[in-house]
PDB file of C-alpha atoms in Angstrom:
ATOM      1  CA  MET A   1       0.115   0.326   0.301  1.00 36.00           C
ATOM      2  CA  GLN A   2       1.957   3.501  -0.480  1.00 41.00           C
ATOM      3  CA  MET A   3       0.224   6.257   0.359  1.00 43.00           C
ATOM      4  CA  LEU A   4      -1.135   8.755  -2.263  1.00 47.00           C
ATOM      5  CA  ASN A   5       1.136  11.896  -2.751  1.00 48.00           C
ATOM      6  CA  VAL A   6      -0.640  15.189  -4.273  1.00 46.00           C
ATOM      7  CA  ALA A   7       3.061  16.612  -5.208  1.00 46.00           C
ATOM      8  CA  GLN A   8       3.066  13.280  -7.997  1.00 46.00           C
ATOM      9  CA  ASN A   9      -0.272  13.415  -8.169  1.00 56.00           C
ATOM     10  CA  PRO A  10      -1.574  15.773 -10.641  1.00 61.00           C
ATOM     11  CA  ILE A  11      -4.266  14.234 -11.418  1.00 65.00           C
ATOM     12  CA  PHE A  12      -5.392  14.643  -8.075  1.00 66.00           C
ATOM     13  CA  ALA A  13      -5.776  18.776  -8.567  1.00 69.00           C
ATOM     14  CA  GLU A  14      -8.182  17.436 -11.926  1.00 76.00           C
ATOM     15  CA  HIS A  15     -10.401  16.203 -10.186  1.00 79.00           C
ATOM     16  CA  GLY A  16     -10.391  18.431  -6.949  1.00 82.00           C
ATOM     17  CA  LEU A  17     -11.015  22.827  -8.922  1.00 83.00           C
ATOM     18  CA  PRO A  18     -14.415  21.051  -9.990  1.00 88.00           C
ATOM     19  CA  TYR A  19     -15.367  20.405  -7.231  1.00 88.00           C
ATOM     20  CA  PHE A  20     -14.384  23.724  -4.976  1.00 90.00           C
ATOM     21  CA  LYS A  21     -16.302  25.347  -8.135  1.00 89.00           C
ATOM     22  CA  SER A  22     -19.586  23.545  -7.503  1.00 92.00           C
ATOM     23  CA  MET A  23     -19.212  24.261  -3.457  1.00 91.00           C
ATOM     24  CA  ASP A  24     -20.486  27.791  -4.796  1.00 91.00           C
ATOM     25  CA  LYS A  25     -22.841  27.048  -7.593  1.00 92.00           C
ATOM     26  CA  VAL A  26     -24.523  23.182  -7.123  1.00 93.00           C
ATOM     27  CA  TYR A  27     -25.147  23.757  -3.342  1.00 92.00           C
ATOM     28  CA  GLY A  28     -24.468  26.798  -2.854  1.00 92.00           C
ATOM     29  CA  ILE A  29     -21.694  27.443  -0.428  1.00 92.00           C
ATOM     30  CA  LYS A  30     -18.986  30.680  -0.892  1.00 90.00           C
ATOM     31  CA  PRO A  31     -15.628  28.953  -0.082  1.00 90.00           C
ATOM     32  CA  GLY A  32     -13.573  30.774   2.290  1.00 88.00           C
ATOM     33  CA  ALA A  33      -9.722  31.855   2.928  1.00 85.00           C
ATOM     34  CA  ASP A  34      -8.972  27.910   4.192  1.00 83.00           C
ATOM     35  CA  GLN A  35     -11.000  25.928   1.173  1.00 86.00           C
ATOM     36  CA  TYR A  36      -9.410  28.648  -1.005  1.00 87.00           C
ATOM     37  CA  ALA A  37      -5.960  28.203   0.067  1.00 83.00           C
ATOM     38  CA  CYS A  38      -6.344  24.268   0.456  1.00 82.00           C
ATOM     39  CA  MET A  39      -7.248  24.490  -3.725  1.00 85.00           C
ATOM     40  CA  ILE A  40      -3.840  27.110  -4.088  1.00 84.00           C
ATOM     41  CA  ASP A  41      -1.521  24.726  -3.094  1.00 78.00           C
ATOM     42  CA  LEU A  42      -3.136  21.662  -4.081  1.00 80.00           C
ATOM     43  CA  LEU A  43      -2.529  23.055  -8.019  1.00 81.00           C
ATOM     44  CA  GLY A  44       0.761  24.856  -6.782  1.00 76.00           C
ATOM     45  CA  ARG A  45       2.480  20.634  -5.557  1.00 71.00           C
ATOM     46  CA  SER A  46       0.221  19.860  -8.305  1.00 76.00           C
ATOM     47  CA  GLY A  47       2.531  21.983 -10.513  1.00 77.00           C
ATOM     48  CA  LYS A  48      -0.386  24.022 -11.994  1.00 82.00           C
ATOM     49  CA  MET A  49       0.911  27.381 -11.002  1.00 83.00           C
ATOM     50  CA  HIS A  50      -1.229  29.124 -13.392  1.00 89.00           C
ATOM     51  CA  GLU A  51      -4.088  27.710 -11.659  1.00 87.00           C
ATOM     52  CA  ALA A  52      -2.624  28.437  -9.084  1.00 85.00           C
ATOM     53  CA  LYS A  53      -2.171  32.209  -9.679  1.00 88.00           C
ATOM     54  CA  GLU A  54      -5.215  32.288 -11.630  1.00 90.00           C
ATOM     55  CA  LEU A  55      -7.155  31.481  -8.915  1.00 89.00           C
ATOM     56  CA  LEU A  56      -5.470  33.692  -5.957  1.00 87.00           C
ATOM     57  CA  ASN A  57      -6.278  36.676  -8.744  1.00 88.00           C
ATOM     58  CA  GLU A  58     -10.592  35.633  -8.090  1.00 87.00           C
ATOM     59  CA  MET A  59     -10.653  35.358  -4.241  1.00 86.00           C
ATOM     60  CA  VAL A  60     -13.559  36.692  -3.469  1.00 81.00           C
ATOM     61  CA  VAL A  61     -12.475  36.636   0.272  1.00 81.00           C
ATOM     62  CA  GLU A  62      -9.130  37.924   2.107  1.00 72.00           C
ATOM     63  CA  PRO A  63      -6.414  36.178   2.430  1.00 63.00           C
ATOM     64  CA  ASP A  64      -6.031  35.328   6.387  1.00 57.00           C
ATOM     65  CA  LEU A  65      -2.640  35.370   7.402  1.00 62.00           C
ATOM     66  CA  ASP A  66      -3.258  36.479  10.871  1.00 51.00           C
ATOM     67  CA  ARG A  67      -3.769  33.013  12.979  1.00 48.00           C
ATOM     68  CA  ASP A  68      -2.826  32.215  15.687  1.00 47.00           C
ATOM     69  CA  GLU A  69      -2.238  28.550  17.990  1.00 43.00           C
ATOM     70  CA  GLN A  70      -5.916  27.529  18.127  1.00 45.00           C
ATOM     71  CA  GLN A  71      -7.254  28.258  14.390  1.00 46.00           C
ATOM     72  CA  SER A  72      -4.363  26.390  12.567  1.00 48.00           C
ATOM     73  CA  ALA A  73      -1.108  24.049  12.915  1.00 50.00           C
ATOM     74  CA  HIS A  74       0.429  23.165   9.775  1.00 74.00           C
ATOM     75  CA  PHE A  75       1.914  19.339  10.683  1.00 76.00           C
ATOM     76  CA  MET A  76       3.576  16.891   9.423  1.00 75.00           C
ATOM     77  CA  SER A  77       4.676  13.057   9.884  1.00 76.00           C
ATOM     78  CA  GLU A  78       6.572  13.577  13.819  1.00 81.00           C
ATOM     79  CA  ASP A  79       6.750  17.117  13.739  1.00 80.00           C
ATOM     80  CA  ARG A  80       8.058  18.829  17.131  1.00 84.00           C
ATOM     81  CA  SER A  81       7.867  21.835  15.994  1.00 83.00           C
ATOM     82  CA  HIS A  82       4.490  23.316  17.318  1.00 85.00           C
ATOM     83  CA  PRO A  83       5.175  25.257  20.655  1.00 88.00           C
ATOM     84  CA  ARG A  84       3.209  22.614  22.376  1.00 90.00           C
ATOM     85  CA  THR A  85       4.540  19.076  21.334  1.00 90.00           C
ATOM     86  CA  ASN A  86       5.110  17.534  24.512  1.00 94.00           C
ATOM     87  CA  GLU A  87       1.033  18.454  25.223  1.00 95.00           C
ATOM     88  CA  ILE A  88       0.040  17.173  21.632  1.00 92.00           C
ATOM     89  CA  TYR A  89       2.546  13.605  22.273  1.00 93.00           C
ATOM     90  CA  SER A  90       0.508  13.010  25.294  1.00 95.00           C
ATOM     91  CA  LYS A  91      -2.189  14.269  24.160  1.00 95.00           C
ATOM     92  CA  VAL A  92      -1.668  11.046  20.948  1.00 93.00           C
ATOM     93  CA  ASP A  93      -0.626   8.776  23.660  1.00 94.00           C
ATOM     94  CA  GLU A  94      -4.158   8.491  25.696  1.00 96.00           C
ATOM     95  CA  VAL A  95      -6.329   8.491  22.734  1.00 94.00           C
ATOM     96  CA  LEU A  96      -4.036   5.853  21.076  1.00 93.00           C
ATOM     97  CA  ILE A  97      -4.121   3.887  24.615  1.00 94.00           C
ATOM     98  CA  LEU A  98      -8.268   4.200  24.392  1.00 95.00           C
ATOM     99  CA  ILE A  99      -8.897   3.759  20.715  1.00 92.00           C
ATOM    100  CA  LYS A 100      -6.291   0.602  20.812  1.00 92.00           C
ATOM    101  CA  GLU A 101      -8.940  -0.390  24.056  1.00 95.00           C
ATOM    102  CA  ALA A 102     -12.416   0.015  21.371  1.00 95.00           C
ATOM    103  CA  GLY A 103      -9.979  -2.946  18.871  1.00 94.00           C
ATOM    104  CA  TYR A 104      -7.988  -0.372  16.931  1.00 89.00           C
ATOM    105  CA  PHE A 105      -5.564  -2.245  15.529  1.00 83.00           C
ATOM    106  CA  PRO A 106      -1.905   0.165  13.711  1.00 83.00           C
ATOM    107  CA  ASP A 107      -2.024  -1.920   9.905  1.00 80.00           C
ATOM    108  CA  ARG A 108       1.486  -1.784   9.823  1.00 77.00           C
ATOM    109  CA  ASN A 109       1.210  -1.496   6.149  1.00 74.00           C
ATOM    110  CA  PHE A 110       1.113   2.088   5.972  1.00 70.00           C
ATOM    111  CA  ALA A 111       4.319   2.077   6.987  1.00 70.00           C
ATOM    112  CA  LEU A 112       6.180   2.869   4.226  1.00 64.00           C
ATOM    113  CA  HIS A 113       9.554   2.657   6.252  1.00 66.00           C
ATOM    114  CA  ASP A 114      11.869  -0.759   6.035  1.00 69.00           C
ATOM    115  CA  ILE A 115      12.208  -0.678  10.064  1.00 76.00           C
ATOM    116  CA  ASN A 116      11.139  -2.982  12.421  1.00 79.00           C
ATOM    117  CA  GLU A 117       8.159  -3.689  13.464  1.00 75.00           C
ATOM    118  CA  GLU A 118       7.192  -1.148  16.379  1.00 74.00           C
ATOM    119  CA  GLY A 119       9.235   1.379  14.635  1.00 75.00           C
ATOM    120  CA  LYS A 120       6.845   1.163  12.105  1.00 76.00           C
ATOM    121  CA  GLU A 121       3.928   1.266  14.819  1.00 78.00           C
ATOM    122  CA  LEU A 122       5.168   4.177  16.252  1.00 77.00           C
ATOM    123  CA  ARG A 123       5.646   5.797  12.706  1.00 77.00           C
ATOM    124  CA  LEU A 124       1.899   5.533  12.889  1.00 81.00           C
ATOM    125  CA  ALA A 125       1.245   6.958  15.662  1.00 82.00           C
ATOM    126  CA  TYR A 126       2.818  10.080  15.285  1.00 85.00           C
ATOM    127  CA  HIS A 127       0.970  10.925  11.874  1.00 83.00           C
ATOM    128  CA  SER A 128       0.115  14.495  11.021  1.00 82.00           C
ATOM    129  CA  GLU A 129      -3.383  13.517  10.970  1.00 84.00           C
ATOM    130  CA  LYS A 130      -3.275  12.133  14.390  1.00 88.00           C
ATOM    131  CA  LEU A 131      -1.565  14.480  15.778  1.00 88.00           C
ATOM    132  CA  ALA A 132      -3.858  17.755  14.750  1.00 87.00           C
ATOM    133  CA  VAL A 133      -6.261  15.558  15.905  1.00 90.00           C
ATOM    134  CA  ALA A 134      -4.791  15.710  19.822  1.00 92.00           C
ATOM    135  CA  PHE A 135      -4.085  19.092  18.916  1.00 91.00           C
ATOM    136  CA  GLY A 136      -7.586  19.826  18.134  1.00 91.00           C
ATOM    137  CA  LEU A 137      -9.041  18.394  21.561  1.00 93.00           C
ATOM    138  CA  LEU A 138      -6.309  20.547  23.611  1.00 93.00           C
ATOM    139  CA  VAL A 139      -7.822  23.713  22.019  1.00 90.00           C
ATOM    140  CA  VAL A 140     -11.124  22.889  20.687  1.00 90.00           C
ATOM    141  CA  PRO A 141     -14.456  23.076  23.062  1.00 90.00           C
ATOM    142  CA  GLN A 142     -15.199  20.141  24.143  1.00 90.00           C
ATOM    143  CA  ALA A 143     -17.952  18.682  21.723  1.00 87.00           C
ATOM    144  CA  ALA A 144     -17.104  21.258  19.115  1.00 88.00           C
ATOM    145  CA  PRO A 145     -16.853  19.966  15.941  1.00 87.00           C
ATOM    146  CA  ILE A 146     -12.351  19.828  14.593  1.00 86.00           C
ATOM    147  CA  HIS A 147     -11.623  20.786  11.450  1.00 81.00           C
ATOM    148  CA  ILE A 148      -8.446  18.925   9.888  1.00 79.00           C
ATOM    149  CA  TYR A 149      -7.388  19.799   6.241  1.00 72.00           C
ATOM    150  CA  LYS A 150      -4.962  17.418   4.547  1.00 67.00           C
ATOM    151  CA  ASN A 151      -4.294  17.811   1.139  1.00 57.00           C
ATOM    152  CA  LEU A 152      -1.023  16.034   0.241  1.00 57.00           C
ATOM    153  CA  CYS A 153      -0.788  12.522   1.919  1.00 59.00           C
ATOM    154  CA  VAL A 154      -3.289  10.578   2.906  1.00 59.00           C
ATOM    155  CA  CYS A 155      -2.088   7.332   4.723  1.00 65.00           C
ATOM    156  CA  GLY A 156      -5.024   4.009   4.983  1.00 69.00           C
ATOM    157  CA  ASP A 157      -3.814   4.355   8.363  1.00 71.00           C
TER     158      ASP A 157
END
């Protein structure tokens, strides 16, 4: 099993743009700064710089560059650059205990690195999605939705 990498698969941008445009045209949902940022990033990483620039110039919302840690964090697998890294990793560990008790077990087939089985499990434990969810659990009010935007790689675990 391989992780899907947008930079290696420009077809994702070709499929993503119609969905983005359908937000307003079909569903009457005006894309916000986050949706524009994701789509521009998707186009740029797919090598479609001209289309990314066009979309940037067409934006009908102001870009939101003044984000604080309550609004957004850009995590990578095993990322330790966040100022709250210790809290985030502790929360991941706490959640892993709970989900393992509920029957979860990591699918080591998604660990693409040539390392031992324990190392594979650790790599899966600290994927960007899990770090982002843990951060959300720390900063988002209880029972509020947590939105994770993921457009670079997708892991089946």
